[in-house]
Amino acid sequence: MSRETFVALLEVLQVRAFFPGQTVVEEGTPGASMFALVEGRADVVRALEDGQRRSVGTVTPGDFFGELALISEGPRLASVVATERAVLLELTRQHMEAVAARHPDVTAVVDAFYRRRMVENLLRSNPLFNQLSPAQKAAVSRDFELRSVAAGEALMTQGQPGDAFYVLLRGRCTPWLEQPHGRRVALSALREGDVFGEISLLLDKPVSATVRADVAGVVLRLERDAFQKHLLSQPGLKGQLMRMGTERLQRTAQALALASGRVLHDGDLRV
């Protein structure tokens, strides 16, 4: 951003101080600001499905956090708790919008930072992408499209051509098998970090199940050409995707068998 814009942004930052044990942001609550840590340390804590809380990272001086809720206006995905006396700079949505009204480039810069961080976090934490070199991760990050999805929105429709590979960043989706006479069979729910859409792209077949968002969320979308260029060109990664696709097809077959009353037996090699 320009010097003038940067100064205008600095003028609206608020200095906040926290003592050890104090919560800076709470998981699940609405978010309306992002932070930069100036002094001290803090832990990033997430609630697990069994109700336990676990530290998943540490925030140190110079680190930013909270941009996801600031931009998407969604709930906080984790808590941040000070472990030392901490001094932070806070940028609220209200102040950012006020500056953006005079300096439109603020919105573009913060949005670009938000998108880059989302992809970087995915590529760092998802084991599927560990085989990519730093240069390959940088290349694929430029082609991922960040999309917000509404509750009830269909991301993929059974029988239609598959046009993209998806990573679920926030929210929950349920795949559905549409059977004759309108009967539907629900498959295992997709949760944060799960990928889908690879089967139709790998096999060049129509989509095998409808995937619909149960709640509002955020996904990363990689179009077919970029998927083939960045992922299928890597032998190890292609093999891993093939195994994932095979396991997903097996689970689909089991769900169909249960729905029809048939029983699948281990060792049954009828093809």
PDB file of C-alpha atoms in Angstrom:
ATOM      1  CA  MET A   1       0.000   0.000   0.000  1.00  0.00           C
ATOM      2  CA  SER A   2       1.067   3.582  -0.425  1.00  0.00           C
ATOM      3  CA  ARG A   3       2.805   5.544   2.355  1.00  0.00           C
ATOM      4  CA  GLU A   4      -0.269   7.726   2.801  1.00  0.00           C
ATOM      5  CA  THR A   5      -2.511   4.684   3.159  1.00  0.00           C
ATOM      6  CA  PHE A   6      -0.111   3.025   5.577  1.00  0.00           C
ATOM      7  CA  VAL A   7      -0.023   6.113   7.825  1.00  0.00           C
ATOM      8  CA  ALA A   8      -3.826   6.336   7.754  1.00  0.00           C
ATOM      9  CA  LEU A   9      -4.033   2.708   8.839  1.00  0.00           C
ATOM     10  CA  LEU A  10      -1.517   3.194  11.643  1.00  0.00           C
ATOM     11  CA  GLU A  11      -3.583   6.049  13.011  1.00  0.00           C
ATOM     12  CA  VAL A  12      -6.623   3.820  13.628  1.00  0.00           C
ATOM     13  CA  LEU A  13      -4.774   0.886  15.225  1.00  0.00           C
ATOM     14  CA  GLN A  14      -5.608   0.383  18.887  1.00  0.00           C
ATOM     15  CA  VAL A  15      -3.005  -0.727  21.446  1.00  0.00           C
ATOM     16  CA  ARG A  16      -4.224  -3.590  23.631  1.00  0.00           C
ATOM     17  CA  ALA A  17      -2.477  -5.227  26.603  1.00  0.00           C
ATOM     18  CA  PHE A  18      -3.177  -8.693  28.024  1.00  0.00           C
ATOM     19  CA  PHE A  19      -1.841 -10.532  31.065  1.00  0.00           C
ATOM     20  CA  PRO A  20      -0.898 -14.236  31.147  1.00  0.00           C
ATOM     21  CA  GLY A  21      -4.016 -16.400  31.024  1.00  0.00           C
ATOM     22  CA  GLN A  22      -6.212 -13.711  29.481  1.00  0.00           C
ATOM     23  CA  THR A  23      -8.110 -14.621  26.299  1.00  0.00           C
ATOM     24  CA  VAL A  24      -7.575 -12.291  23.349  1.00  0.00           C
ATOM     25  CA  VAL A  25     -10.218 -13.913  21.122  1.00  0.00           C
ATOM     26  CA  GLU A  26     -12.583 -16.804  21.885  1.00  0.00           C
ATOM     27  CA  GLU A  27     -13.343 -19.667  19.494  1.00  0.00           C
ATOM     28  CA  GLY A  28     -16.907 -19.606  18.169  1.00  0.00           C
ATOM     29  CA  THR A  29     -17.583 -15.946  18.929  1.00  0.00           C
ATOM     30  CA  PRO A  30     -18.169 -13.410  16.126  1.00  0.00           C
ATOM     31  CA  GLY A  31     -14.959 -11.785  14.943  1.00  0.00           C
ATOM     32  CA  ALA A  32     -14.653  -8.145  13.985  1.00  0.00           C
ATOM     33  CA  SER A  33     -10.922  -7.422  14.148  1.00  0.00           C
ATOM     34  CA  MET A  34      -7.415  -8.684  13.425  1.00  0.00           C
ATOM     35  CA  PHE A  35      -4.314  -8.353  15.591  1.00  0.00           C
ATOM     36  CA  ALA A  36      -0.543  -7.967  15.365  1.00  0.00           C
ATOM     37  CA  LEU A  37       1.510  -9.116  18.345  1.00  0.00           C
ATOM     38  CA  VAL A  38       4.120  -6.522  19.352  1.00  0.00           C
ATOM     39  CA  GLU A  39       5.457  -8.013  22.586  1.00  0.00           C
ATOM     40  CA  GLY A  40       4.976 -11.259  24.504  1.00  0.00           C
ATOM     41  CA  ARG A  41       3.622 -14.662  23.452  1.00  0.00           C
ATOM     42  CA  ALA A  42       0.242 -16.316  23.101  1.00  0.00           C
ATOM     43  CA  ASP A  43      -1.098 -19.805  22.377  1.00  0.00           C
ATOM     44  CA  VAL A  44      -3.613 -20.658  19.653  1.00  0.00           C
ATOM     45  CA  VAL A  45      -6.098 -23.114  21.174  1.00  0.00           C
ATOM     46  CA  ARG A  46      -8.796 -25.143  19.439  1.00  0.00           C
ATOM     47  CA  ALA A  47     -11.623 -27.235  20.872  1.00  0.00           C
ATOM     48  CA  LEU A  48     -11.592 -30.870  19.744  1.00  0.00           C
ATOM     49  CA  GLU A  49     -14.739 -32.856  18.955  1.00  0.00           C
ATOM     50  CA  ASP A  50     -14.559 -34.604  22.341  1.00  0.00           C
ATOM     51  CA  GLY A  51     -14.676 -31.227  24.086  1.00  0.00           C
ATOM     52  CA  GLN A  52     -10.975 -31.143  24.998  1.00  0.00           C
ATOM     53  CA  ARG A  53      -8.934 -28.032  24.220  1.00  0.00           C
ATOM     54  CA  ARG A  54      -5.512 -28.310  22.610  1.00  0.00           C
ATOM     55  CA  SER A  55      -2.809 -25.804  21.730  1.00  0.00           C
ATOM     56  CA  VAL A  56      -2.156 -25.907  17.982  1.00  0.00           C
ATOM     57  CA  GLY A  57       0.380 -23.103  17.675  1.00  0.00           C
ATOM     58  CA  THR A  58       2.155 -20.139  19.207  1.00  0.00           C
ATOM     59  CA  VAL A  59       1.940 -16.449  18.319  1.00  0.00           C
ATOM     60  CA  THR A  60       5.197 -14.508  18.668  1.00  0.00           C
ATOM     61  CA  PRO A  61       6.126 -10.827  18.078  1.00  0.00           C
ATOM     62  CA  GLY A  62       5.515  -9.833  14.467  1.00  0.00           C
ATOM     63  CA  ASP A  63       2.777 -12.405  13.919  1.00  0.00           C
ATOM     64  CA  PHE A  64      -0.726 -11.520  12.745  1.00  0.00           C
ATOM     65  CA  PHE A  65      -3.957 -13.350  13.514  1.00  0.00           C
ATOM     66  CA  GLY A  66      -7.702 -12.861  13.247  1.00  0.00           C
ATOM     67  CA  GLU A  67      -7.845 -11.834   9.591  1.00  0.00           C
ATOM     68  CA  LEU A  68     -10.192 -14.706   8.677  1.00  0.00           C
ATOM     69  CA  ALA A  69     -13.028 -13.484  10.898  1.00  0.00           C
ATOM     70  CA  LEU A  70     -12.293  -9.877   9.951  1.00  0.00           C
ATOM     71  CA  ILE A  71     -12.788 -10.515   6.241  1.00  0.00           C
ATOM     72  CA  SER A  72     -15.359 -13.308   6.205  1.00  0.00           C
ATOM     73  CA  GLU A  73     -17.414 -11.952   9.141  1.00  0.00           C
ATOM     74  CA  GLY A  74     -17.618 -15.495  10.470  1.00  0.00           C
ATOM     75  CA  PRO A  75     -16.970 -16.914  13.942  1.00  0.00           C
ATOM     76  CA  ARG A  76     -13.473 -17.304  15.338  1.00  0.00           C
ATOM     77  CA  LEU A  77     -12.017 -20.695  14.449  1.00  0.00           C
ATOM     78  CA  ALA A  78      -9.700 -20.781  17.491  1.00  0.00           C
ATOM     79  CA  SER A  79      -8.995 -19.041  20.760  1.00  0.00           C
ATOM     80  CA  VAL A  80      -5.831 -17.039  21.404  1.00  0.00           C
ATOM     81  CA  VAL A  81      -4.670 -16.952  25.036  1.00  0.00           C
ATOM     82  CA  ALA A  82      -1.750 -14.855  26.311  1.00  0.00           C
ATOM     83  CA  THR A  83       0.999 -16.930  27.932  1.00  0.00           C
ATOM     84  CA  GLU A  84       3.137 -13.867  28.773  1.00  0.00           C
ATOM     85  CA  ARG A  85       2.251 -10.236  29.218  1.00  0.00           C
ATOM     86  CA  ALA A  86       1.358  -9.286  25.660  1.00  0.00           C
ATOM     87  CA  VAL A  87       0.993  -6.027  23.762  1.00  0.00           C
ATOM     88  CA  LEU A  88      -1.016  -6.139  20.540  1.00  0.00           C
ATOM     89  CA  LEU A  89      -2.213  -3.779  17.831  1.00  0.00           C
ATOM     90  CA  GLU A  90      -5.877  -4.273  16.889  1.00  0.00           C
ATOM     91  CA  LEU A  91      -7.492  -3.323  13.579  1.00  0.00           C
ATOM     92  CA  THR A  92     -11.275  -3.414  13.800  1.00  0.00           C
ATOM     93  CA  ARG A  93     -13.568  -3.886  10.827  1.00  0.00           C
ATOM     94  CA  GLN A  94     -15.180  -0.513  11.549  1.00  0.00           C
ATOM     95  CA  HIS A  95     -11.840   1.298  11.418  1.00  0.00           C
ATOM     96  CA  MET A  96     -10.662  -0.642   8.365  1.00  0.00           C
ATOM     97  CA  GLU A  97     -13.820   0.283   6.464  1.00  0.00           C
ATOM     98  CA  ALA A  98     -13.427   3.933   7.478  1.00  0.00           C
ATOM     99  CA  VAL A  99      -9.871   4.017   6.125  1.00  0.00           C
ATOM    100  CA  ALA A 100     -10.902   2.069   3.001  1.00  0.00           C
ATOM    101  CA  ALA A 101     -13.522   4.708   2.214  1.00  0.00           C
ATOM    102  CA  ARG A 102     -10.634   7.177   1.751  1.00  0.00           C
ATOM    103  CA  HIS A 103      -7.977   4.672   0.606  1.00  0.00           C
ATOM    104  CA  PRO A 104      -9.587   1.815  -1.372  1.00  0.00           C
ATOM    105  CA  ASP A 105      -6.294  -0.082  -1.681  1.00  0.00           C
ATOM    106  CA  VAL A 106      -6.564  -1.084   2.013  1.00  0.00           C
ATOM    107  CA  THR A 107      -9.334  -3.567   1.244  1.00  0.00           C
ATOM    108  CA  ALA A 108      -7.390  -5.128  -1.617  1.00  0.00           C
ATOM    109  CA  VAL A 109      -4.201  -5.482   0.461  1.00  0.00           C
ATOM    110  CA  VAL A 110      -5.931  -7.039   3.481  1.00  0.00           C
ATOM    111  CA  ASP A 111      -7.967  -9.346   1.247  1.00  0.00           C
ATOM    112  CA  ALA A 112      -4.832 -10.511  -0.599  1.00  0.00           C
ATOM    113  CA  PHE A 113      -3.080 -11.142   2.728  1.00  0.00           C
ATOM    114  CA  TYR A 114      -6.095 -13.106   3.969  1.00  0.00           C
ATOM    115  CA  ARG A 115      -6.235 -15.293   0.868  1.00  0.00           C
ATOM    116  CA  ARG A 116      -2.484 -15.962   0.889  1.00  0.00           C
ATOM    117  CA  ARG A 117      -2.551 -16.932   4.549  1.00  0.00           C
ATOM    118  CA  MET A 118      -5.483 -19.305   4.027  1.00  0.00           C
ATOM    119  CA  VAL A 119      -3.659 -21.184   1.288  1.00  0.00           C
ATOM    120  CA  GLU A 120      -0.329 -21.154   3.143  1.00  0.00           C
ATOM    121  CA  ASN A 121      -1.976 -22.633   6.236  1.00  0.00           C
ATOM    122  CA  LEU A 122      -3.586 -25.334   4.122  1.00  0.00           C
ATOM    123  CA  LEU A 123      -0.384 -26.280   2.308  1.00  0.00           C
ATOM    124  CA  ARG A 124       1.565 -26.344   5.583  1.00  0.00           C
ATOM    125  CA  SER A 125      -0.937 -28.368   7.630  1.00  0.00           C
ATOM    126  CA  ASN A 126      -2.568 -30.753   5.123  1.00  0.00           C
ATOM    127  CA  PRO A 127      -0.480 -33.945   4.700  1.00  0.00           C
ATOM    128  CA  LEU A 128      -1.691 -34.287   1.106  1.00  0.00           C
ATOM    129  CA  PHE A 129       0.476 -31.352   0.036  1.00  0.00           C
ATOM    130  CA  ASN A 130       3.616 -32.223   2.004  1.00  0.00           C
ATOM    131  CA  GLN A 131       5.233 -33.727  -1.104  1.00  0.00           C
ATOM    132  CA  LEU A 132       5.204 -30.406  -2.944  1.00  0.00           C
ATOM    133  CA  SER A 133       8.363 -28.316  -2.951  1.00  0.00           C
ATOM    134  CA  PRO A 134       8.178 -24.688  -1.713  1.00  0.00           C
ATOM    135  CA  ALA A 135       8.154 -23.500  -5.343  1.00  0.00           C
ATOM    136  CA  GLN A 136       5.316 -25.908  -6.210  1.00  0.00           C
ATOM    137  CA  LYS A 137       3.328 -24.808  -3.152  1.00  0.00           C
ATOM    138  CA  ALA A 138       3.743 -21.179  -4.197  1.00  0.00           C
ATOM    139  CA  ALA A 139       2.574 -22.021  -7.721  1.00  0.00           C
ATOM    140  CA  VAL A 140      -0.520 -23.952  -6.644  1.00  0.00           C
ATOM    141  CA  SER A 141      -1.435 -21.305  -4.058  1.00  0.00           C
ATOM    142  CA  ARG A 142      -1.831 -18.763  -6.854  1.00  0.00           C
ATOM    143  CA  ASP A 143      -4.389 -20.963  -8.620  1.00  0.00           C
ATOM    144  CA  PHE A 144      -6.575 -21.841  -5.639  1.00  0.00           C
ATOM    145  CA  GLU A 145      -9.758 -19.772  -5.573  1.00  0.00           C
ATOM    146  CA  LEU A 146     -11.185 -18.884  -2.175  1.00  0.00           C
ATOM    147  CA  ARG A 147     -14.988 -19.086  -2.053  1.00  0.00           C
ATOM    148  CA  SER A 148     -17.604 -18.481   0.594  1.00  0.00           C
ATOM    149  CA  VAL A 149     -20.512 -20.940   0.469  1.00  0.00           C
ATOM    150  CA  ALA A 150     -24.014 -20.505   1.834  1.00  0.00           C
ATOM    151  CA  ALA A 151     -25.846 -23.083   3.924  1.00  0.00           C
ATOM    152  CA  GLY A 152     -27.654 -25.450   1.552  1.00  0.00           C
ATOM    153  CA  GLU A 153     -25.512 -24.544  -1.460  1.00  0.00           C
ATOM    154  CA  ALA A 154     -24.584 -27.456  -3.749  1.00  0.00           C
ATOM    155  CA  LEU A 155     -20.879 -27.484  -4.585  1.00  0.00           C
ATOM    156  CA  MET A 156     -21.040 -30.605  -6.745  1.00  0.00           C
ATOM    157  CA  THR A 157     -24.050 -32.304  -8.330  1.00  0.00           C
ATOM    158  CA  GLN A 158     -24.258 -36.041  -8.955  1.00  0.00           C
ATOM    159  CA  GLY A 159     -24.128 -36.939 -12.642  1.00  0.00           C
ATOM    160  CA  GLN A 160     -22.671 -33.604 -13.718  1.00  0.00           C
ATOM    161  CA  PRO A 161     -19.109 -33.273 -15.073  1.00  0.00           C
ATOM    162  CA  GLY A 162     -16.509 -32.657 -12.391  1.00  0.00           C
ATOM    163  CA  ASP A 163     -14.839 -29.296 -12.953  1.00  0.00           C
ATOM    164  CA  ALA A 164     -12.817 -28.697  -9.763  1.00  0.00           C
ATOM    165  CA  PHE A 165     -11.035 -30.080  -6.704  1.00  0.00           C
ATOM    166  CA  TYR A 166     -12.156 -28.685  -3.332  1.00  0.00           C
ATOM    167  CA  VAL A 167     -10.682 -28.275   0.138  1.00  0.00           C
ATOM    168  CA  LEU A 168     -13.103 -27.485   2.961  1.00  0.00           C
ATOM    169  CA  LEU A 169     -11.574 -24.736   5.089  1.00  0.00           C
ATOM    170  CA  ARG A 170     -14.517 -23.901   7.304  1.00  0.00           C
ATOM    171  CA  GLY A 171     -17.915 -25.442   7.851  1.00  0.00           C
ATOM    172  CA  ARG A 172     -19.361 -28.887   7.194  1.00  0.00           C
ATOM    173  CA  CYS A 173     -20.684 -30.569   4.034  1.00  0.00           C
ATOM    174  CA  THR A 174     -22.648 -33.765   3.495  1.00  0.00           C
ATOM    175  CA  PRO A 175     -22.299 -35.848   0.306  1.00  0.00           C
ATOM    176  CA  TRP A 176     -25.576 -37.412  -0.862  1.00  0.00           C
ATOM    177  CA  LEU A 177     -26.210 -40.264  -3.265  1.00  0.00           C
ATOM    178  CA  GLU A 178     -29.354 -39.716  -5.288  1.00  0.00           C
ATOM    179  CA  GLN A 179     -31.039 -43.076  -5.983  1.00  0.00           C
ATOM    180  CA  PRO A 180     -33.925 -43.967  -8.282  1.00  0.00           C
ATOM    181  CA  HIS A 181     -37.408 -42.979  -7.095  1.00  0.00           C
ATOM    182  CA  GLY A 182     -35.952 -39.992  -5.246  1.00  0.00           C
ATOM    183  CA  ARG A 183     -34.324 -41.877  -2.385  1.00  0.00           C
ATOM    184  CA  ARG A 184     -31.187 -40.268  -0.953  1.00  0.00           C
ATOM    185  CA  VAL A 185     -28.334 -41.892   0.957  1.00  0.00           C
ATOM    186  CA  ALA A 186     -26.103 -39.710   3.135  1.00  0.00           C
ATOM    187  CA  LEU A 187     -22.367 -40.448   3.175  1.00  0.00           C
ATOM    188  CA  SER A 188     -19.815 -39.479   5.831  1.00  0.00           C
ATOM    189  CA  ALA A 189     -19.816 -35.745   6.505  1.00  0.00           C
ATOM    190  CA  LEU A 190     -16.907 -33.649   5.244  1.00  0.00           C
ATOM    191  CA  ARG A 191     -15.218 -31.476   7.867  1.00  0.00           C
ATOM    192  CA  GLU A 192     -12.518 -28.820   7.963  1.00  0.00           C
ATOM    193  CA  GLY A 193      -9.419 -29.953   6.083  1.00  0.00           C
ATOM    194  CA  ASP A 194     -11.206 -32.622   4.032  1.00  0.00           C
ATOM    195  CA  VAL A 195     -10.851 -32.675   0.246  1.00  0.00           C
ATOM    196  CA  PHE A 196     -13.391 -33.762  -2.360  1.00  0.00           C
ATOM    197  CA  GLY A 197     -13.954 -33.753  -6.105  1.00  0.00           C
ATOM    198  CA  GLU A 198     -10.839 -35.784  -6.898  1.00  0.00           C
ATOM    199  CA  ILE A 199     -12.670 -38.912  -8.128  1.00  0.00           C
ATOM    200  CA  SER A 200     -14.344 -37.358 -11.158  1.00  0.00           C
ATOM    201  CA  LEU A 201     -11.132 -35.534 -12.104  1.00  0.00           C
ATOM    202  CA  LEU A 202      -8.936 -38.630 -11.719  1.00  0.00           C
ATOM    203  CA  LEU A 203     -11.294 -40.938 -13.606  1.00  0.00           C
ATOM    204  CA  ASP A 204     -12.700 -38.329 -16.002  1.00  0.00           C
ATOM    205  CA  LYS A 205     -16.189 -39.404 -14.964  1.00  0.00           C
ATOM    206  CA  PRO A 206     -19.312 -37.526 -13.870  1.00  0.00           C
ATOM    207  CA  VAL A 207     -19.540 -36.561 -10.200  1.00  0.00           C
ATOM    208  CA  SER A 208     -20.503 -39.607  -8.099  1.00  0.00           C
ATOM    209  CA  ALA A 209     -22.368 -37.756  -5.321  1.00  0.00           C
ATOM    210  CA  THR A 210     -23.969 -34.406  -4.614  1.00  0.00           C
ATOM    211  CA  VAL A 211     -22.058 -32.361  -2.035  1.00  0.00           C
ATOM    212  CA  ARG A 212     -24.085 -29.729  -0.228  1.00  0.00           C
ATOM    213  CA  ALA A 213     -23.015 -27.305   2.505  1.00  0.00           C
ATOM    214  CA  ASP A 214     -24.749 -28.005   5.826  1.00  0.00           C
ATOM    215  CA  VAL A 215     -23.757 -24.601   7.192  1.00  0.00           C
ATOM    216  CA  ALA A 216     -22.170 -21.448   5.810  1.00  0.00           C
ATOM    217  CA  GLY A 217     -18.486 -22.031   5.183  1.00  0.00           C
ATOM    218  CA  VAL A 218     -15.364 -21.374   3.144  1.00  0.00           C
ATOM    219  CA  VAL A 219     -13.737 -23.621   0.532  1.00  0.00           C
ATOM    220  CA  LEU A 220     -10.677 -23.540  -1.680  1.00  0.00           C
ATOM    221  CA  ARG A 221     -11.420 -24.444  -5.285  1.00  0.00           C
ATOM    222  CA  LEU A 222      -8.823 -25.638  -7.813  1.00  0.00           C
ATOM    223  CA  GLU A 223     -10.082 -25.861 -11.390  1.00  0.00           C
ATOM    224  CA  ARG A 224      -9.556 -29.013 -13.466  1.00  0.00           C
ATOM    225  CA  ASP A 225      -6.656 -27.671 -15.556  1.00  0.00           C
ATOM    226  CA  ALA A 226      -4.789 -26.403 -12.488  1.00  0.00           C
ATOM    227  CA  PHE A 227      -5.471 -29.702 -10.670  1.00  0.00           C
ATOM    228  CA  GLN A 228      -3.912 -31.649 -13.521  1.00  0.00           C
ATOM    229  CA  LYS A 229      -0.999 -29.237 -13.831  1.00  0.00           C
ATOM    230  CA  HIS A 230      -0.034 -29.014 -10.159  1.00  0.00           C
ATOM    231  CA  LEU A 231      -1.214 -32.271  -8.560  1.00  0.00           C
ATOM    232  CA  LEU A 232      -1.528 -35.003 -11.168  1.00  0.00           C
ATOM    233  CA  SER A 233       1.922 -34.164 -12.517  1.00  0.00           C
ATOM    234  CA  GLN A 234       3.440 -35.356  -9.210  1.00  0.00           C
ATOM    235  CA  PRO A 235       3.637 -39.195  -9.229  1.00  0.00           C
ATOM    236  CA  GLY A 236       3.593 -39.606  -5.444  1.00  0.00           C
ATOM    237  CA  LEU A 237       0.754 -37.140  -5.021  1.00  0.00           C
ATOM    238  CA  LYS A 238      -1.253 -38.727  -7.839  1.00  0.00           C
ATOM    239  CA  GLY A 239      -0.883 -42.132  -6.158  1.00  0.00           C
ATOM    240  CA  GLN A 240      -2.089 -40.716  -2.849  1.00  0.00           C
ATOM    241  CA  LEU A 241      -5.093 -39.122  -4.554  1.00  0.00           C
ATOM    242  CA  MET A 242      -5.882 -42.440  -6.265  1.00  0.00           C
ATOM    243  CA  ARG A 243      -5.837 -44.231  -2.895  1.00  0.00           C
ATOM    244  CA  MET A 244      -8.101 -41.579  -1.389  1.00  0.00           C
ATOM    245  CA  GLY A 245     -10.484 -41.894  -4.320  1.00  0.00           C
ATOM    246  CA  THR A 246     -10.536 -45.689  -4.059  1.00  0.00           C
ATOM    247  CA  GLU A 247     -11.291 -45.556  -0.324  1.00  0.00           C
ATOM    248  CA  ARG A 248     -14.081 -43.059  -0.945  1.00  0.00           C
ATOM    249  CA  LEU A 249     -15.606 -45.293  -3.642  1.00  0.00           C
ATOM    250  CA  GLN A 250     -15.459 -48.265  -1.277  1.00  0.00           C
ATOM    251  CA  ARG A 251     -17.276 -46.298   1.425  1.00  0.00           C
ATOM    252  CA  THR A 252     -19.880 -45.288  -1.155  1.00  0.00           C
ATOM    253  CA  ALA A 253     -20.398 -48.924  -2.147  1.00  0.00           C
ATOM    254  CA  GLN A 254     -20.837 -49.890   1.508  1.00  0.00           C
ATOM    255  CA  ALA A 255     -23.379 -47.109   2.050  1.00  0.00           C
ATOM    256  CA  LEU A 256     -25.351 -48.263  -0.985  1.00  0.00           C
ATOM    257  CA  ALA A 257     -25.223 -51.868   0.206  1.00  0.00           C
ATOM    258  CA  LEU A 258     -26.562 -50.915   3.620  1.00  0.00           C
ATOM    259  CA  ALA A 259     -29.291 -48.816   2.048  1.00  0.00           C
ATOM    260  CA  SER A 260     -30.386 -51.742  -0.152  1.00  0.00           C
ATOM    261  CA  GLY A 261     -30.133 -54.343   2.592  1.00  0.00           C
ATOM    262  CA  ARG A 262     -27.180 -56.189   1.091  1.00  0.00           C
ATOM    263  CA  VAL A 263     -24.174 -57.162   3.197  1.00  0.00           C
ATOM    264  CA  LEU A 264     -20.597 -56.694   1.996  1.00  0.00           C
ATOM    265  CA  HIS A 265     -18.118 -59.344   3.113  1.00  0.00           C
ATOM    266  CA  ASP A 266     -14.363 -58.955   3.365  1.00  0.00           C
ATOM    267  CA  GLY A 267     -12.665 -61.085   0.734  1.00  0.00           C
ATOM    268  CA  ASP A 268     -15.623 -60.952  -1.681  1.00  0.00           C
ATOM    269  CA  LEU A 269     -13.730 -60.449  -4.977  1.00  0.00           C
ATOM    270  CA  ARG A 270     -16.695 -60.314  -7.340  1.00  0.00           C
ATOM    271  CA  VAL A 271     -15.983 -57.471  -9.736  1.00  0.00           C
TER     272      VAL A 271
END
